[in-house]
Amino acid sequence: MTKRPVVFFDLDGTLLTSDNKVAKSSIEAIEKLIENDGIPVLATGRPPFETKKLRAETGIGSAVLMNGQFIVHEGEVVSRNRINPVQLKKLGDYATQRGVTLSFHTAEQIFTTNNQCELLKKDCLECDREIPEVDDDIYMNKPVYQVEIYLEDGEEEYQEKFPELHFVRNSPYNCDVFPKDVSKATGIKKFLEVTGLSKENTYAFGDGLNDLEMFGFVKTSVAMENSVEEIKEVATYITKSADDDGIADGLKMCGLID
């Protein structure tokens, strides 16, 4: 088992700047990390199709996607975990009865139950994402790996109603939804098993609640300046924001680049 350093980067609020770009300093820092025999890996709630261009731009060939549901190693899919369609129908019916919008994430596209939802529109604007097409039962025809539920609050009701699923606040507008026993941490564990890499030299950069399990799993964690307090409290280090060369500074804090 090799002990090469492996660094997992969240995307939104971490590797991506406030205008949804990767800072030049971050790209240069990742290039130095690779030169130093480090392995950069994305660890994000985003689906595969939304990360292809970014992976090419940064030279990051591997990714733990959809909060651990879908794993890619050097461009090859090595693990995927479809959500049970029966569970999705129950969730969809329950949410629709309450006027709540969902989006369903496949590997190739996102679909929604209502593309006129204001919370969905705000979230898409913030994520630089096109408004999804409407298809409220896509899960019957294609594998769905993650769901987003558009709520400003009240996700506790859904968590109690659907204990087999995990509802994690992703933004002021929505929560990520995926199986209860899955997280970025389980995805990272699977990635390490598949690649034969050691946990002893693992690092993670993040800013949100869906990074908590990841921070608890890796050996060294780095919270961005803009992180929620729960993340800062458990982080090994706190770096600057992505807008302010935070990725480069964080890698230097970890001793991974000069």
PDB file of C-alpha atoms in Angstrom:
ATOM      1  CA  MET A   1       0.000   0.000   0.000  1.00  0.00           C
ATOM      2  CA  THR A   2       1.499   3.307  -1.099  1.00  0.00           C
ATOM      3  CA  LYS A   3       1.612   6.305   1.251  1.00  0.00           C
ATOM      4  CA  ARG A   4       1.589   9.022  -1.409  1.00  0.00           C
ATOM      5  CA  PRO A   5      -0.318  12.082  -0.141  1.00  0.00           C
ATOM      6  CA  VAL A   6      -3.934  12.129  -1.326  1.00  0.00           C
ATOM      7  CA  VAL A   7      -5.803  15.438  -1.137  1.00  0.00           C
ATOM      8  CA  PHE A   8      -9.575  15.621  -1.444  1.00  0.00           C
ATOM      9  CA  PHE A   9     -11.052  18.948  -2.539  1.00  0.00           C
ATOM     10  CA  ASP A  10     -14.662  19.992  -2.134  1.00  0.00           C
ATOM     11  CA  LEU A  11     -15.871  22.209  -4.985  1.00  0.00           C
ATOM     12  CA  ASP A  12     -18.472  24.853  -4.108  1.00  0.00           C
ATOM     13  CA  GLY A  13     -17.095  27.286  -1.559  1.00  0.00           C
ATOM     14  CA  THR A  14     -13.729  25.507  -1.578  1.00  0.00           C
ATOM     15  CA  LEU A  15     -11.953  24.897  -4.886  1.00  0.00           C
ATOM     16  CA  LEU A  16     -14.382  27.182  -6.735  1.00  0.00           C
ATOM     17  CA  THR A  17     -14.226  30.929  -6.151  1.00  0.00           C
ATOM     18  CA  SER A  18     -17.314  33.031  -5.495  1.00  0.00           C
ATOM     19  CA  ASP A  19     -17.796  33.412  -9.271  1.00  0.00           C
ATOM     20  CA  ASN A  20     -17.598  29.630  -9.822  1.00  0.00           C
ATOM     21  CA  LYS A  21     -14.078  29.648 -11.256  1.00  0.00           C
ATOM     22  CA  VAL A  22     -10.865  27.948 -10.164  1.00  0.00           C
ATOM     23  CA  ALA A  23      -8.314  30.566  -9.169  1.00  0.00           C
ATOM     24  CA  LYS A  24      -5.031  30.622 -11.080  1.00  0.00           C
ATOM     25  CA  SER A  25      -3.193  30.216  -7.777  1.00  0.00           C
ATOM     26  CA  SER A  26      -5.200  27.046  -7.068  1.00  0.00           C
ATOM     27  CA  ILE A  27      -4.379  25.525 -10.465  1.00  0.00           C
ATOM     28  CA  GLU A  28      -0.688  26.299  -9.983  1.00  0.00           C
ATOM     29  CA  ALA A  29      -0.757  24.856  -6.449  1.00  0.00           C
ATOM     30  CA  ILE A  30      -2.379  21.632  -7.676  1.00  0.00           C
ATOM     31  CA  GLU A  31       0.259  21.351 -10.405  1.00  0.00           C
ATOM     32  CA  LYS A  32       2.955  21.632  -7.693  1.00  0.00           C
ATOM     33  CA  LEU A  33       1.135  19.034  -5.601  1.00  0.00           C
ATOM     34  CA  ILE A  34       1.222  16.612  -8.536  1.00  0.00           C
ATOM     35  CA  GLU A  35       4.913  17.386  -9.168  1.00  0.00           C
ATOM     36  CA  ASN A  36       5.526  16.479  -5.503  1.00  0.00           C
ATOM     37  CA  ASP A  37       3.910  13.064  -6.080  1.00  0.00           C
ATOM     38  CA  GLY A  38       0.622  14.125  -4.471  1.00  0.00           C
ATOM     39  CA  ILE A  39      -2.726  12.931  -5.761  1.00  0.00           C
ATOM     40  CA  PRO A  40      -5.552  15.512  -6.003  1.00  0.00           C
ATOM     41  CA  VAL A  41      -9.117  14.175  -5.934  1.00  0.00           C
ATOM     42  CA  LEU A  42     -12.423  16.026  -6.101  1.00  0.00           C
ATOM     43  CA  ALA A  43     -14.896  15.262  -3.293  1.00  0.00           C
ATOM     44  CA  THR A  44     -18.163  16.972  -4.088  1.00  0.00           C
ATOM     45  CA  GLY A  45     -21.926  16.682  -4.133  1.00  0.00           C
ATOM     46  CA  ARG A  46     -21.944  17.549  -7.819  1.00  0.00           C
ATOM     47  CA  PRO A  47     -22.690  14.938 -10.529  1.00  0.00           C
ATOM     48  CA  PRO A  48     -20.065  13.637 -12.980  1.00  0.00           C
ATOM     49  CA  PHE A  49     -21.081  15.688 -16.010  1.00  0.00           C
ATOM     50  CA  GLU A  50     -20.627  18.944 -14.075  1.00  0.00           C
ATOM     51  CA  THR A  51     -17.002  18.168 -13.207  1.00  0.00           C
ATOM     52  CA  LYS A  52     -15.514  16.926 -16.486  1.00  0.00           C
ATOM     53  CA  LYS A  53     -14.394  20.329 -17.741  1.00  0.00           C
ATOM     54  CA  LEU A  54     -13.056  21.304 -14.329  1.00  0.00           C
ATOM     55  CA  ARG A  55     -11.088  18.070 -13.970  1.00  0.00           C
ATOM     56  CA  ALA A  56      -9.473  18.701 -17.348  1.00  0.00           C
ATOM     57  CA  GLU A  57      -8.675  22.300 -16.392  1.00  0.00           C
ATOM     58  CA  THR A  58      -7.039  21.378 -13.093  1.00  0.00           C
ATOM     59  CA  GLY A  59      -5.436  18.065 -14.000  1.00  0.00           C
ATOM     60  CA  ILE A  60      -7.486  16.268 -11.354  1.00  0.00           C
ATOM     61  CA  GLY A  61      -8.208  12.848 -12.821  1.00  0.00           C
ATOM     62  CA  SER A  62     -10.196  11.300  -9.978  1.00  0.00           C
ATOM     63  CA  ALA A  63     -13.331  12.230  -8.066  1.00  0.00           C
ATOM     64  CA  VAL A  64     -15.656  11.179  -5.279  1.00  0.00           C
ATOM     65  CA  LEU A  65     -18.952  12.547  -6.582  1.00  0.00           C
ATOM     66  CA  MET A  66     -22.530  12.973  -5.380  1.00  0.00           C
ATOM     67  CA  ASN A  67     -21.377  12.761  -1.747  1.00  0.00           C
ATOM     68  CA  GLY A  68     -19.767   9.358  -2.193  1.00  0.00           C
ATOM     69  CA  GLN A  69     -22.380   7.825  -4.480  1.00  0.00           C
ATOM     70  CA  PHE A  70     -20.263   7.820  -7.652  1.00  0.00           C
ATOM     71  CA  ILE A  71     -16.483   7.343  -7.792  1.00  0.00           C
ATOM     72  CA  VAL A  72     -14.101   7.933 -10.691  1.00  0.00           C
ATOM     73  CA  HIS A  73     -10.412   6.980 -10.756  1.00  0.00           C
ATOM     74  CA  GLU A  74      -8.353   8.508 -13.558  1.00  0.00           C
ATOM     75  CA  GLY A  75     -11.445   8.862 -15.711  1.00  0.00           C
ATOM     76  CA  GLU A  76     -12.768   5.355 -15.084  1.00  0.00           C
ATOM     77  CA  VAL A  77     -15.933   4.744 -13.057  1.00  0.00           C
ATOM     78  CA  VAL A  78     -14.989   2.363 -10.243  1.00  0.00           C
ATOM     79  CA  SER A  79     -18.100   2.534  -8.031  1.00  0.00           C
ATOM     80  CA  ARG A  80     -21.698   3.718  -8.291  1.00  0.00           C
ATOM     81  CA  ASN A  81     -24.643   3.375  -5.938  1.00  0.00           C
ATOM     82  CA  ARG A  82     -28.123   3.892  -7.365  1.00  0.00           C
ATOM     83  CA  ILE A  83     -30.828   5.069  -4.942  1.00  0.00           C
ATOM     84  CA  ASN A  84     -33.733   2.623  -4.684  1.00  0.00           C
ATOM     85  CA  PRO A  85     -36.517   3.831  -7.066  1.00  0.00           C
ATOM     86  CA  VAL A  86     -39.185   2.754  -4.543  1.00  0.00           C
ATOM     87  CA  GLN A  87     -37.657   5.112  -1.957  1.00  0.00           C
ATOM     88  CA  LEU A  88     -37.548   7.902  -4.531  1.00  0.00           C
ATOM     89  CA  LYS A  89     -41.206   7.458  -5.448  1.00  0.00           C
ATOM     90  CA  LYS A  90     -42.223   7.674  -1.794  1.00  0.00           C
ATOM     91  CA  LEU A  91     -40.119  10.791  -1.305  1.00  0.00           C
ATOM     92  CA  GLY A  92     -41.389  12.339  -4.527  1.00  0.00           C
ATOM     93  CA  ASP A  93     -45.039  11.729  -3.653  1.00  0.00           C
ATOM     94  CA  TYR A  94     -44.606  13.084  -0.124  1.00  0.00           C
ATOM     95  CA  ALA A  95     -42.797  16.234  -1.286  1.00  0.00           C
ATOM     96  CA  THR A  96     -45.186  16.913  -4.160  1.00  0.00           C
ATOM     97  CA  GLN A  97     -48.193  16.690  -1.853  1.00  0.00           C
ATOM     98  CA  ARG A  98     -46.593  19.473   0.199  1.00  0.00           C
ATOM     99  CA  GLY A  99     -45.690  21.645  -2.764  1.00  0.00           C
ATOM    100  CA  VAL A 100     -41.961  20.963  -2.367  1.00  0.00           C
ATOM    101  CA  THR A 101     -39.678  20.652  -5.398  1.00  0.00           C
ATOM    102  CA  LEU A 102     -37.078  17.945  -5.936  1.00  0.00           C
ATOM    103  CA  SER A 103     -34.301  17.492  -8.471  1.00  0.00           C
ATOM    104  CA  PHE A 104     -32.973  14.058  -9.457  1.00  0.00           C
ATOM    105  CA  HIS A 105     -29.305  13.676 -10.378  1.00  0.00           C
ATOM    106  CA  THR A 106     -28.216  11.038 -12.887  1.00  0.00           C
ATOM    107  CA  ALA A 107     -24.624  10.718 -14.096  1.00  0.00           C
ATOM    108  CA  GLU A 108     -25.426  12.637 -17.298  1.00  0.00           C
ATOM    109  CA  GLN A 109     -28.163  15.124 -16.419  1.00  0.00           C
ATOM    110  CA  ILE A 110     -30.373  16.664 -13.716  1.00  0.00           C
ATOM    111  CA  PHE A 111     -34.171  16.577 -13.834  1.00  0.00           C
ATOM    112  CA  THR A 112     -36.714  18.310 -11.614  1.00  0.00           C
ATOM    113  CA  THR A 113     -40.327  18.040 -10.549  1.00  0.00           C
ATOM    114  CA  ASN A 114     -40.893  21.788 -11.016  1.00  0.00           C
ATOM    115  CA  ASN A 115     -38.586  24.104 -12.947  1.00  0.00           C
ATOM    116  CA  GLN A 116     -40.544  27.186 -11.888  1.00  0.00           C
ATOM    117  CA  CYS A 117     -39.537  26.787  -8.234  1.00  0.00           C
ATOM    118  CA  GLU A 118     -37.901  30.011  -7.016  1.00  0.00           C
ATOM    119  CA  LEU A 119     -35.547  28.212  -4.634  1.00  0.00           C
ATOM    120  CA  LEU A 120     -34.365  25.963  -7.450  1.00  0.00           C
ATOM    121  CA  LYS A 121     -33.781  28.991  -9.692  1.00  0.00           C
ATOM    122  CA  LYS A 122     -31.749  30.738  -6.973  1.00  0.00           C
ATOM    123  CA  ASP A 123     -29.672  27.635  -6.359  1.00  0.00           C
ATOM    124  CA  CYS A 124     -28.995  27.140 -10.078  1.00  0.00           C
ATOM    125  CA  LEU A 125     -27.891  30.761 -10.367  1.00  0.00           C
ATOM    126  CA  GLU A 126     -25.511  30.374  -7.429  1.00  0.00           C
ATOM    127  CA  CYS A 127     -24.087  27.101  -8.807  1.00  0.00           C
ATOM    128  CA  ASP A 128     -23.877  28.385 -12.399  1.00  0.00           C
ATOM    129  CA  ARG A 129     -26.211  25.563 -13.458  1.00  0.00           C
ATOM    130  CA  GLU A 130     -28.896  25.540 -16.134  1.00  0.00           C
ATOM    131  CA  ILE A 131     -32.514  25.128 -14.998  1.00  0.00           C
ATOM    132  CA  PRO A 132     -33.198  21.366 -15.247  1.00  0.00           C
ATOM    133  CA  GLU A 133     -35.811  19.761 -17.469  1.00  0.00           C
ATOM    134  CA  VAL A 134     -39.007  18.528 -15.839  1.00  0.00           C
ATOM    135  CA  ASP A 135     -39.328  14.774 -15.375  1.00  0.00           C
ATOM    136  CA  ASP A 136     -40.865  13.725 -12.069  1.00  0.00           C
ATOM    137  CA  ASP A 137     -40.298   9.990 -12.486  1.00  0.00           C
ATOM    138  CA  ILE A 138     -36.925   9.827 -14.228  1.00  0.00           C
ATOM    139  CA  TYR A 139     -35.799   7.428 -11.481  1.00  0.00           C
ATOM    140  CA  MET A 140     -37.978   4.729 -13.080  1.00  0.00           C
ATOM    141  CA  ASN A 141     -35.962   4.889 -16.311  1.00  0.00           C
ATOM    142  CA  LYS A 142     -32.434   5.947 -15.319  1.00  0.00           C
ATOM    143  CA  PRO A 143     -30.228   5.431 -12.257  1.00  0.00           C
ATOM    144  CA  VAL A 144     -30.494   8.363  -9.848  1.00  0.00           C
ATOM    145  CA  TYR A 145     -27.595   8.771  -7.450  1.00  0.00           C
ATOM    146  CA  GLN A 146     -28.570  11.916  -5.539  1.00  0.00           C
ATOM    147  CA  VAL A 147     -31.572  14.152  -4.942  1.00  0.00           C
ATOM    148  CA  GLU A 148     -31.841  17.791  -3.979  1.00  0.00           C
ATOM    149  CA  ILE A 149     -34.861  18.984  -2.015  1.00  0.00           C
ATOM    150  CA  TYR A 150     -35.653  22.691  -2.103  1.00  0.00           C
ATOM    151  CA  LEU A 151     -36.425  23.907   1.407  1.00  0.00           C
ATOM    152  CA  GLU A 152     -35.287  26.953   3.354  1.00  0.00           C
ATOM    153  CA  ASP A 153     -35.856  24.964   6.551  1.00  0.00           C
ATOM    154  CA  GLY A 154     -37.861  22.007   7.839  1.00  0.00           C
ATOM    155  CA  GLU A 155     -35.684  19.176   6.554  1.00  0.00           C
ATOM    156  CA  GLU A 156     -36.050  17.525   9.979  1.00  0.00           C
ATOM    157  CA  GLU A 157     -39.581  16.489   9.025  1.00  0.00           C
ATOM    158  CA  TYR A 158     -38.249  14.641   5.976  1.00  0.00           C
ATOM    159  CA  GLN A 159     -35.388  13.069   7.905  1.00  0.00           C
ATOM    160  CA  GLU A 160     -37.872  11.659  10.409  1.00  0.00           C
ATOM    161  CA  LYS A 161     -40.217  10.456   7.671  1.00  0.00           C
ATOM    162  CA  PHE A 162     -37.447   8.864   5.574  1.00  0.00           C
ATOM    163  CA  PRO A 163     -34.817   7.472   8.007  1.00  0.00           C
ATOM    164  CA  GLU A 164     -33.279   5.372   5.232  1.00  0.00           C
ATOM    165  CA  LEU A 165     -32.098   8.604   3.581  1.00  0.00           C
ATOM    166  CA  HIS A 166     -29.698  11.319   4.705  1.00  0.00           C
ATOM    167  CA  PHE A 167     -30.730  14.992   4.383  1.00  0.00           C
ATOM    168  CA  VAL A 168     -27.787  17.403   4.550  1.00  0.00           C
ATOM    169  CA  ARG A 169     -28.128  21.169   4.213  1.00  0.00           C
ATOM    170  CA  ASN A 170     -26.181  22.232   1.124  1.00  0.00           C
ATOM    171  CA  SER A 171     -27.200  25.874   0.770  1.00  0.00           C
ATOM    172  CA  PRO A 172     -29.856  28.298   2.068  1.00  0.00           C
ATOM    173  CA  TYR A 173     -32.108  26.912  -0.658  1.00  0.00           C
ATOM    174  CA  ASN A 174     -31.759  23.149  -0.535  1.00  0.00           C
ATOM    175  CA  CYS A 175     -30.511  19.913   1.006  1.00  0.00           C
ATOM    176  CA  ASP A 176     -28.638  17.039  -0.592  1.00  0.00           C
ATOM    177  CA  VAL A 177     -30.385  13.687  -0.226  1.00  0.00           C
ATOM    178  CA  PHE A 178     -28.625  10.322  -0.475  1.00  0.00           C
ATOM    179  CA  PRO A 179     -28.671   6.942   1.329  1.00  0.00           C
ATOM    180  CA  LYS A 180     -28.118   7.177   5.097  1.00  0.00           C
ATOM    181  CA  ASP A 181     -24.995   4.994   5.152  1.00  0.00           C
ATOM    182  CA  VAL A 182     -23.240   6.972   2.407  1.00  0.00           C
ATOM    183  CA  SER A 183     -21.120  10.120   2.711  1.00  0.00           C
ATOM    184  CA  LYS A 184     -17.975  11.647   1.286  1.00  0.00           C
ATOM    185  CA  ALA A 185     -16.138   9.627   3.945  1.00  0.00           C
ATOM    186  CA  THR A 186     -17.492   6.279   2.699  1.00  0.00           C
ATOM    187  CA  GLY A 187     -16.688   7.360  -0.851  1.00  0.00           C
ATOM    188  CA  ILE A 188     -13.122   8.213   0.129  1.00  0.00           C
ATOM    189  CA  LYS A 189     -12.772   4.891   1.943  1.00  0.00           C
ATOM    190  CA  LYS A 190     -13.919   3.072  -1.192  1.00  0.00           C
ATOM    191  CA  PHE A 191     -11.580   5.146  -3.357  1.00  0.00           C
ATOM    192  CA  LEU A 192      -8.608   4.232  -1.168  1.00  0.00           C
ATOM    193  CA  GLU A 193      -9.550   0.546  -1.254  1.00  0.00           C
ATOM    194  CA  VAL A 194      -9.823   0.526  -5.047  1.00  0.00           C
ATOM    195  CA  THR A 195      -6.559   2.382  -5.614  1.00  0.00           C
ATOM    196  CA  GLY A 196      -4.492   0.776  -2.848  1.00  0.00           C
ATOM    197  CA  LEU A 197      -3.643   4.175  -1.387  1.00  0.00           C
ATOM    198  CA  SER A 198      -3.095   4.626   2.341  1.00  0.00           C
ATOM    199  CA  LYS A 199      -5.362   6.539   4.705  1.00  0.00           C
ATOM    200  CA  GLU A 200      -2.290   7.590   6.689  1.00  0.00           C
ATOM    201  CA  ASN A 201      -1.446  10.431   4.318  1.00  0.00           C
ATOM    202  CA  THR A 202      -4.893  11.809   3.478  1.00  0.00           C
ATOM    203  CA  TYR A 203      -6.000  15.442   3.496  1.00  0.00           C
ATOM    204  CA  ALA A 204      -9.301  17.190   2.828  1.00  0.00           C
ATOM    205  CA  PHE A 205     -10.357  20.760   2.035  1.00  0.00           C
ATOM    206  CA  GLY A 206     -13.983  21.779   2.604  1.00  0.00           C
ATOM    207  CA  ASP A 207     -16.442  24.348   3.871  1.00  0.00           C
ATOM    208  CA  GLY A 208     -19.921  22.825   4.325  1.00  0.00           C
ATOM    209  CA  LEU A 209     -21.915  20.412   6.430  1.00  0.00           C
ATOM    210  CA  ASN A 210     -21.568  17.627   3.875  1.00  0.00           C
ATOM    211  CA  ASP A 211     -17.819  17.759   4.547  1.00  0.00           C
ATOM    212  CA  LEU A 212     -18.102  16.818   8.236  1.00  0.00           C
ATOM    213  CA  GLU A 213     -17.792  13.061   7.742  1.00  0.00           C
ATOM    214  CA  MET A 214     -14.906  13.593   5.336  1.00  0.00           C
ATOM    215  CA  PHE A 215     -13.075  15.737   7.909  1.00  0.00           C
ATOM    216  CA  GLY A 216     -13.635  13.039  10.505  1.00  0.00           C
ATOM    217  CA  PHE A 217     -12.153  10.354   8.261  1.00  0.00           C
ATOM    218  CA  VAL A 218      -8.980  11.875   6.791  1.00  0.00           C
ATOM    219  CA  LYS A 219      -5.824  12.492   8.813  1.00  0.00           C
ATOM    220  CA  THR A 220      -5.591  16.233   8.128  1.00  0.00           C
ATOM    221  CA  SER A 221      -8.471  18.608   7.381  1.00  0.00           C
ATOM    222  CA  VAL A 222      -8.413  22.188   6.116  1.00  0.00           C
ATOM    223  CA  ALA A 223     -11.436  24.481   6.453  1.00  0.00           C
ATOM    224  CA  MET A 224     -11.857  27.458   4.182  1.00  0.00           C
ATOM    225  CA  GLU A 225     -12.247  30.883   5.766  1.00  0.00           C
ATOM    226  CA  ASN A 226     -15.857  30.974   4.535  1.00  0.00           C
ATOM    227  CA  SER A 227     -16.713  27.612   6.146  1.00  0.00           C
ATOM    228  CA  VAL A 228     -19.662  27.037   8.457  1.00  0.00           C
ATOM    229  CA  GLU A 229     -18.664  27.042  12.126  1.00  0.00           C
ATOM    230  CA  GLU A 230     -19.193  23.293  12.530  1.00  0.00           C
ATOM    231  CA  ILE A 231     -16.458  22.684   9.975  1.00  0.00           C
ATOM    232  CA  LYS A 232     -14.031  25.195  11.458  1.00  0.00           C
ATOM    233  CA  GLU A 233     -14.430  23.629  14.892  1.00  0.00           C
ATOM    234  CA  VAL A 234     -13.179  20.216  13.736  1.00  0.00           C
ATOM    235  CA  ALA A 235     -10.562  21.291  11.181  1.00  0.00           C
ATOM    236  CA  THR A 236      -6.841  20.779  11.649  1.00  0.00           C
ATOM    237  CA  TYR A 237      -6.166  24.088   9.901  1.00  0.00           C
ATOM    238  CA  ILE A 238      -8.191  27.075   8.717  1.00  0.00           C
ATOM    239  CA  THR A 239      -7.023  28.721   5.502  1.00  0.00           C
ATOM    240  CA  LYS A 240      -8.176  31.752   3.522  1.00  0.00           C
ATOM    241  CA  SER A 241     -11.051  31.667   1.040  1.00  0.00           C
ATOM    242  CA  ALA A 242     -10.623  30.374  -2.511  1.00  0.00           C
ATOM    243  CA  ASP A 243     -10.907  33.995  -3.673  1.00  0.00           C
ATOM    244  CA  ASP A 244      -7.840  34.822  -1.588  1.00  0.00           C
ATOM    245  CA  ASP A 245      -5.441  31.995  -2.575  1.00  0.00           C
ATOM    246  CA  GLY A 246      -6.786  29.730   0.174  1.00  0.00           C
ATOM    247  CA  ILE A 247      -6.068  26.462  -1.634  1.00  0.00           C
ATOM    248  CA  ALA A 248      -2.411  27.350  -2.169  1.00  0.00           C
ATOM    249  CA  ASP A 249      -2.007  28.580   1.407  1.00  0.00           C
ATOM    250  CA  GLY A 250      -3.705  25.476   2.789  1.00  0.00           C
ATOM    251  CA  LEU A 251      -1.436  23.118   0.844  1.00  0.00           C
ATOM    252  CA  LYS A 252       1.543  25.049   2.210  1.00  0.00           C
ATOM    253  CA  MET A 253       0.182  24.721   5.764  1.00  0.00           C
ATOM    254  CA  CYS A 254       0.085  20.955   5.255  1.00  0.00           C
ATOM    255  CA  GLY A 255       3.666  20.946   3.987  1.00  0.00           C
ATOM    256  CA  LEU A 256       2.585  19.529   0.625  1.00  0.00           C
ATOM    257  CA  ILE A 257       3.999  22.360  -1.498  1.00  0.00           C
ATOM    258  CA  ASP A 258       6.557  25.113  -0.926  1.00  0.00           C
TER     259      ASP A 258
END
